[in-house]
Tab-separated table of C-alpha atoms in Angstrom:
chain	number	residue	atom	x	y	z
E	1326	UNK	CA	-18.567	-12.091	-12.751
E	1327	UNK	CA	-16.163	-14.434	-14.464
E	1328	UNK	CA	-15.206	-12.547	-17.611
E	1329	UNK	CA	-14.148	-9.016	-18.551
E	1330	UNK	CA	-16.964	-9.034	-21.124
E	1331	UNK	CA	-19.398	-9.289	-18.182
E	1332	UNK	CA	-17.655	-6.314	-16.555
E	1333	UNK	CA	-18.171	-4.298	-19.745
E	1334	UNK	CA	-21.870	-5.218	-19.718
E	1335	UNK	CA	-22.189	-3.953	-16.130
E	1336	UNK	CA	-20.442	-0.704	-17.049
E	1337	UNK	CA	-22.802	-0.314	-20.010
E	1338	UNK	CA	-25.737	-0.645	-17.597
E	1339	UNK	CA	-24.374	2.205	-15.468
E	1340	UNK	CA	-23.837	4.366	-18.559
E	1341	UNK	CA	-27.395	3.696	-19.758
E	1342	UNK	CA	-28.736	4.534	-16.280
E	1343	UNK	CA	-26.674	7.738	-16.224
E	1344	UNK	CA	-28.090	8.840	-19.566
E	1345	UNK	CA	-31.645	8.020	-18.517
E	1346	UNK	CA	-31.185	10.007	-15.311
E	1347	UNK	CA	-28.994	12.757	-16.803
E	1348	UNK	CA	-26.438	11.907	-14.142
E	1349	UNK	CA	-22.715	12.887	-14.306
E	1350	UNK	CA	-21.804	9.432	-12.917
E	1351	UNK	CA	-21.680	8.452	-16.571
E	1352	UNK	CA	-18.563	10.543	-17.147
E	1353	UNK	CA	-16.251	8.323	-15.107
E	1354	UNK	CA	-18.102	5.155	-16.162
E	1355	UNK	CA	-17.327	5.937	-19.828
E	1356	UNK	CA	-13.667	6.609	-19.055
E	1357	UNK	CA	-13.360	3.403	-17.055
E	1358	UNK	CA	-15.152	1.364	-19.695
E	1359	UNK	CA	-12.624	2.533	-22.271
E	1360	UNK	CA	-9.769	1.448	-20.012
E	1361	UNK	CA	-11.348	-1.942	-19.326
E	1362	UNK	CA	-11.957	-2.577	-23.035
E	1363	UNK	CA	-8.302	-1.728	-23.736
E	1364	UNK	CA	-7.087	-4.073	-20.975
E	1365	UNK	CA	-9.150	-6.858	-22.566
E	1366	UNK	CA	-7.517	-6.144	-25.955
E	1367	UNK	CA	-4.055	-6.219	-24.358
E	1368	UNK	CA	-4.835	-9.591	-22.746
E	1369	UNK	CA	-6.092	-10.959	-26.069
E	1370	UNK	CA	-2.904	-9.705	-27.754
E	1371	UNK	CA	-0.859	-11.472	-25.046
E	1372	UNK	CA	0.771	-8.213	-23.937
E	1373	UNK	CA	0.798	-9.280	-20.280
E	1374	UNK	CA	3.181	-11.826	-18.763
E	1375	UNK	CA	0.219	-13.729	-17.329
E	1376	UNK	CA	-3.036	-13.090	-19.193
E	1377	UNK	CA	-5.311	-15.320	-17.072
E	1378	UNK	CA	-3.978	-13.674	-13.881
E	1379	UNK	CA	-4.665	-10.229	-15.338
E	1380	UNK	CA	-8.216	-11.274	-16.173
E	1381	UNK	CA	-8.722	-12.216	-12.516
E	1382	UNK	CA	-7.173	-8.952	-11.371
E	1383	UNK	CA	-9.206	-6.814	-13.767
E	1384	UNK	CA	-12.427	-8.434	-12.546
E	1385	UNK	CA	-11.411	-7.937	-8.890
E	1386	UNK	CA	-10.541	-4.310	-9.706
E	1387	UNK	CA	-13.880	-3.682	-11.441
E	1388	UNK	CA	-15.843	-5.397	-8.684
E	1389	UNK	CA	-14.733	-2.805	-6.141
E	1390	UNK	CA	-16.219	-0.012	-8.260
E	1391	UNK	CA	-19.364	-1.952	-9.165
E	1392	UNK	CA	-19.952	-2.960	-5.525
E	1393	UNK	CA	-19.428	0.635	-4.372
E	1394	UNK	CA	-21.915	1.840	-6.987
E	1395	UNK	CA	-24.517	-0.759	-6.038
E	1396	UNK	CA	-24.122	-0.055	-2.308
E	1397	UNK	CA	-24.449	3.682	-2.857
E	1398	UNK	CA	-27.572	3.208	-4.973
E	1399	UNK	CA	-29.120	1.110	-2.197
E	1400	UNK	CA	-28.143	3.591	0.525
E	1401	UNK	CA	-25.638	1.145	2.014
E	1402	UNK	CA	-22.205	2.010	3.371
E	1403	UNK	CA	-19.422	2.415	0.850
E	1404	UNK	CA	-15.845	3.677	0.988
E	1405	UNK	CA	-15.409	7.369	1.747
E	1406	UNK	CA	-13.652	8.132	-1.532
E	1407	UNK	CA	-16.401	6.508	-3.589
E	1408	UNK	CA	-19.121	8.127	-1.478
E	1409	UNK	CA	-17.642	11.565	-2.219
E	1410	UNK	CA	-17.420	10.767	-5.948
E	1411	UNK	CA	-21.030	9.603	-6.119
E	1412	UNK	CA	-22.356	12.442	-3.955
E	1413	UNK	CA	-20.546	14.924	-6.215
E	1414	UNK	CA	-22.849	13.948	-9.085
E	1415	UNK	CA	-25.531	16.032	-7.338
E	1416	UNK	CA	-23.366	19.157	-7.698
E	1417	UNK	CA	-24.207	20.883	-10.982
E	1418	UNK	CA	-21.325	23.349	-10.599
E	1419	UNK	CA	-18.536	20.784	-10.928
E	1420	UNK	CA	-16.559	20.431	-14.142
E	1421	UNK	CA	-16.708	17.194	-16.129
E	1422	UNK	CA	-12.992	16.779	-15.439
E	1423	UNK	CA	-13.641	16.959	-11.689
E	1424	UNK	CA	-16.179	14.138	-11.920
E	1425	UNK	CA	-13.688	12.013	-13.878
E	1426	UNK	CA	-10.883	12.790	-11.416
E	1427	UNK	CA	-13.050	11.874	-8.419
E	1428	UNK	CA	-13.730	8.455	-9.937
E	1429	UNK	CA	-10.100	7.939	-10.949
E	1430	UNK	CA	-8.922	8.912	-7.483
E	1431	UNK	CA	-11.121	6.353	-5.721
E	1432	UNK	CA	-10.492	3.633	-8.261
E	1433	UNK	CA	-6.735	4.043	-8.779
E	1434	UNK	CA	-5.549	5.377	-5.409
E	1435	UNK	CA	-7.692	2.953	-3.411
E	1436	UNK	CA	-9.077	0.076	-5.488
E	1437	UNK	CA	-6.172	-0.749	-7.794
E	1438	UNK	CA	-3.605	-1.542	-5.104
E	1439	UNK	CA	-6.072	-3.365	-2.858
E	1440	UNK	CA	-7.385	-5.545	-5.703
E	1441	UNK	CA	-3.844	-6.326	-6.921
E	1442	UNK	CA	-2.831	-7.584	-3.472
E	1443	UNK	CA	-6.045	-9.601	-3.155
E	1444	UNK	CA	-5.226	-11.888	-6.095
E	1445	UNK	CA	-1.637	-12.678	-5.039
E	1446	UNK	CA	-0.362	-14.976	-2.270
E	1447	UNK	CA	0.577	-13.376	1.057
E	1448	UNK	CA	3.827	-11.373	0.751
E	1449	UNK	CA	4.312	-12.434	-2.891
E	1450	UNK	CA	3.236	-9.324	-4.802
E	1451	UNK	CA	6.506	-8.753	-6.719
E	1452	UNK	CA	5.826	-11.227	-9.584
E	1453	UNK	CA	2.873	-8.980	-10.488
E	1454	UNK	CA	5.025	-5.844	-10.840
E	1455	UNK	CA	5.554	-5.859	-14.630
E	1456	UNK	CA	1.913	-6.573	-15.440
E	1457	UNK	CA	0.823	-4.011	-12.865
E	1458	UNK	CA	2.994	-1.414	-14.597
E	1459	UNK	CA	1.523	-2.400	-17.934
E	1460	UNK	CA	-2.060	-2.000	-16.719
E	1461	UNK	CA	-1.038	1.437	-15.491
E	1462	UNK	CA	0.345	2.295	-18.930
E	1463	UNK	CA	-3.027	1.273	-20.390
E	1464	UNK	CA	-4.757	3.660	-17.971
E	1465	UNK	CA	-2.381	6.448	-19.001
E	1466	UNK	CA	-2.885	5.705	-22.704
E	1467	UNK	CA	-6.542	6.690	-22.418
E	1468	UNK	CA	-5.496	10.271	-21.536
E	1469	UNK	CA	-5.385	11.653	-25.066
E	1470	UNK	CA	-8.714	10.077	-25.946
E	1471	UNK	CA	-10.304	11.627	-22.856
E	1472	UNK	CA	-8.807	15.011	-23.770
E	1473	UNK	CA	-10.090	14.722	-27.361
E	1474	UNK	CA	-13.596	13.950	-26.110
E	1475	UNK	CA	-13.519	16.866	-23.669
E	1476	UNK	CA	-12.543	19.172	-26.514
E	1477	UNK	CA	-15.657	18.034	-28.401
E	1478	UNK	CA	-17.731	19.021	-25.370
E	1479	UNK	CA	-16.512	22.568	-25.995
E	1480	UNK	CA	-13.801	22.323	-23.379
E	1481	UNK	CA	-11.844	25.558	-23.858
E	1482	UNK	CA	-8.356	24.471	-24.840
E	1483	UNK	CA	-6.957	27.955	-24.235
E	1484	UNK	CA	-8.125	27.915	-20.613
E	1485	UNK	CA	-6.775	24.419	-20.045
E	1486	UNK	CA	-3.452	25.614	-21.413
E	1487	UNK	CA	-3.663	28.574	-19.056
E	1488	UNK	CA	-3.832	26.186	-16.117
E	1489	UNK	CA	-1.236	23.729	-17.415
E	1490	UNK	CA	1.231	26.279	-18.821
E	1491	UNK	CA	0.638	25.009	-22.329
E	1492	UNK	CA	1.661	21.417	-21.646
E	1493	UNK	CA	-0.906	19.156	-23.268
E	1494	UNK	CA	-2.561	16.703	-20.885
E	1495	UNK	CA	-0.506	17.955	-17.927
E	1496	UNK	CA	-3.417	17.783	-15.510
E	1497	UNK	CA	-4.528	14.284	-16.511
E	1498	UNK	CA	-0.971	12.966	-16.660
E	1499	UNK	CA	-0.053	14.401	-13.268
E	1500	UNK	CA	-3.168	13.091	-11.551
E	1501	UNK	CA	-2.824	9.608	-12.981
E	1502	UNK	CA	0.950	9.297	-12.533
E	1503	UNK	CA	0.708	10.243	-8.856
E	1504	UNK	CA	-2.151	7.803	-8.337
E	1505	UNK	CA	-0.217	5.054	-10.121
E	1506	UNK	CA	2.779	5.508	-7.798
E	1507	UNK	CA	0.510	5.391	-4.776
E	1508	UNK	CA	-1.369	2.315	-5.980
E	1509	UNK	CA	1.724	0.084	-6.151
E	1510	UNK	CA	2.754	1.192	-2.665
E	1511	UNK	CA	-0.737	0.271	-1.480
E	1512	UNK	CA	-0.456	-3.121	-3.177
E	1513	UNK	CA	2.873	-3.866	-1.450
E	1514	UNK	CA	1.622	-2.792	1.982
E	1515	UNK	CA	-1.629	-4.740	1.628
E	1516	UNK	CA	0.238	-7.827	0.405
E	1517	UNK	CA	2.472	-7.777	3.477
E	1518	UNK	CA	-0.417	-7.293	5.887
E	1519	UNK	CA	-2.035	-10.299	7.618
E	1520	UNK	CA	-5.651	-10.936	6.591
E	1521	UNK	CA	-7.118	-9.765	9.881
E	1522	UNK	CA	-5.559	-6.313	9.381
E	1523	UNK	CA	-6.210	-5.888	5.644
E	1524	UNK	CA	-9.485	-4.015	6.187
E	1525	UNK	CA	-7.703	-1.566	8.476
E	1526	UNK	CA	-5.088	-0.892	5.786
E	1527	UNK	CA	-7.832	-0.367	3.195
E	1528	UNK	CA	-9.556	2.080	5.554
E	1529	UNK	CA	-6.345	4.098	6.006
E	1530	UNK	CA	-5.796	4.246	2.232
E	1531	UNK	CA	-9.441	5.225	1.763
E	1532	UNK	CA	-9.022	8.028	4.314
E	1533	UNK	CA	-6.059	9.372	2.329
E	1534	UNK	CA	-7.945	9.042	-0.975
E	1535	UNK	CA	-10.877	10.945	0.518
E	1536	UNK	CA	-8.474	13.786	1.380
E	1537	UNK	CA	-7.497	13.891	-2.292
E	1538	UNK	CA	-11.207	13.927	-3.203
E	1539	UNK	CA	-11.627	17.038	-1.091
E	1540	UNK	CA	-8.817	18.721	-3.041
E	1541	UNK	CA	-10.439	17.749	-6.347
E	1542	UNK	CA	-13.747	19.212	-5.189
E	1543	UNK	CA	-12.087	22.477	-4.182
E	1544	UNK	CA	-8.798	22.687	-6.093
E	1545	UNK	CA	-6.287	25.352	-5.099
E	1546	UNK	CA	-5.169	25.356	-8.728
E	1547	UNK	CA	-8.547	26.621	-9.859
E	1548	UNK	CA	-9.844	30.017	-8.707
E	1549	UNK	CA	-13.645	30.317	-8.409
E	1550	UNK	CA	-13.621	32.812	-11.285
E	1551	UNK	CA	-11.680	30.496	-13.594
E	1552	UNK	CA	-13.810	27.514	-12.577
E	1553	UNK	CA	-16.918	29.510	-13.496
E	1554	UNK	CA	-15.368	30.458	-16.843
E	1555	UNK	CA	-14.627	26.819	-17.580
E	1556	UNK	CA	-18.109	25.724	-16.523
E	1557	UNK	CA	-19.730	28.334	-18.777
E	1558	UNK	CA	-17.772	26.945	-21.731
E	1559	UNK	CA	-18.872	23.365	-21.091
E	1560	UNK	CA	-21.969	21.847	-22.611
E	1561	UNK	CA	-24.606	21.415	-19.894
E	1562	UNK	CA	-26.291	18.610	-21.837
E	1563	UNK	CA	-25.294	15.650	-19.665
E	1564	UNK	CA	-26.684	13.032	-22.061
E	1565	UNK	CA	-24.858	14.509	-25.049
E	1566	UNK	CA	-21.649	14.767	-23.003
E	1567	UNK	CA	-21.873	11.111	-21.991
E	1568	UNK	CA	-22.497	10.091	-25.602
E	1569	UNK	CA	-19.332	11.942	-26.660
E	1570	UNK	CA	-17.313	10.304	-23.873
E	1571	UNK	CA	-18.707	6.914	-24.913
E	1572	UNK	CA	-16.777	7.316	-28.143
E	1573	UNK	CA	-13.536	6.818	-26.179
E	1574	UNK	CA	-14.253	3.083	-26.128
E	1575	UNK	CA	-14.081	2.931	-29.918
E	1576	UNK	CA	-10.626	4.499	-30.085
């Protein structure tokens, strides 16, 4: 892949596959597509300090997800955090938000920092800091659109408020902000690590991200009774849900 437009085409293929197979993998793919489309707009509007560099980074970032997806589909080894996210699509009891979080966790906590370091010279990550922060703000800006789409899927706002003490988007904001902090730390560590040890660093970060995946799968915040309540309020029409989430990209 040489352009972000090609990345968007690949993401569209996953979304189409997810709809054809009624697979929850489409939930994260829609969310990520919206983010990628927004990054492309920001590059075109010259909102980054170095647009061509951000194009390279965005493609490197996307490639980690697309490679993980392809490897999983072929039964090949993939990172633990992505394996857990993809395996979770077989679990019909999980909330849509859990599926989205599992993808965000693997892609932001693991992939974002590793891909950022991969496009910069050894030990020279700092010039990327401002653009890295801006790409993170783009990720965060999708929050409200995701929340709006979830509401259309009959997500019970009252129950979400019950969990978040009435603070709109608290759960999404908290999850993403923590992941964003972690991802820059990962980028700095990876940038300062010699090439022959980079895979070891990625494995350690993946191990930590997989621990977070386990918490998303069985959150302490969510009692089984409340989780069941939330699930009963959700639409169980996976195709319709994906189609609603696809609308994020037009926001």
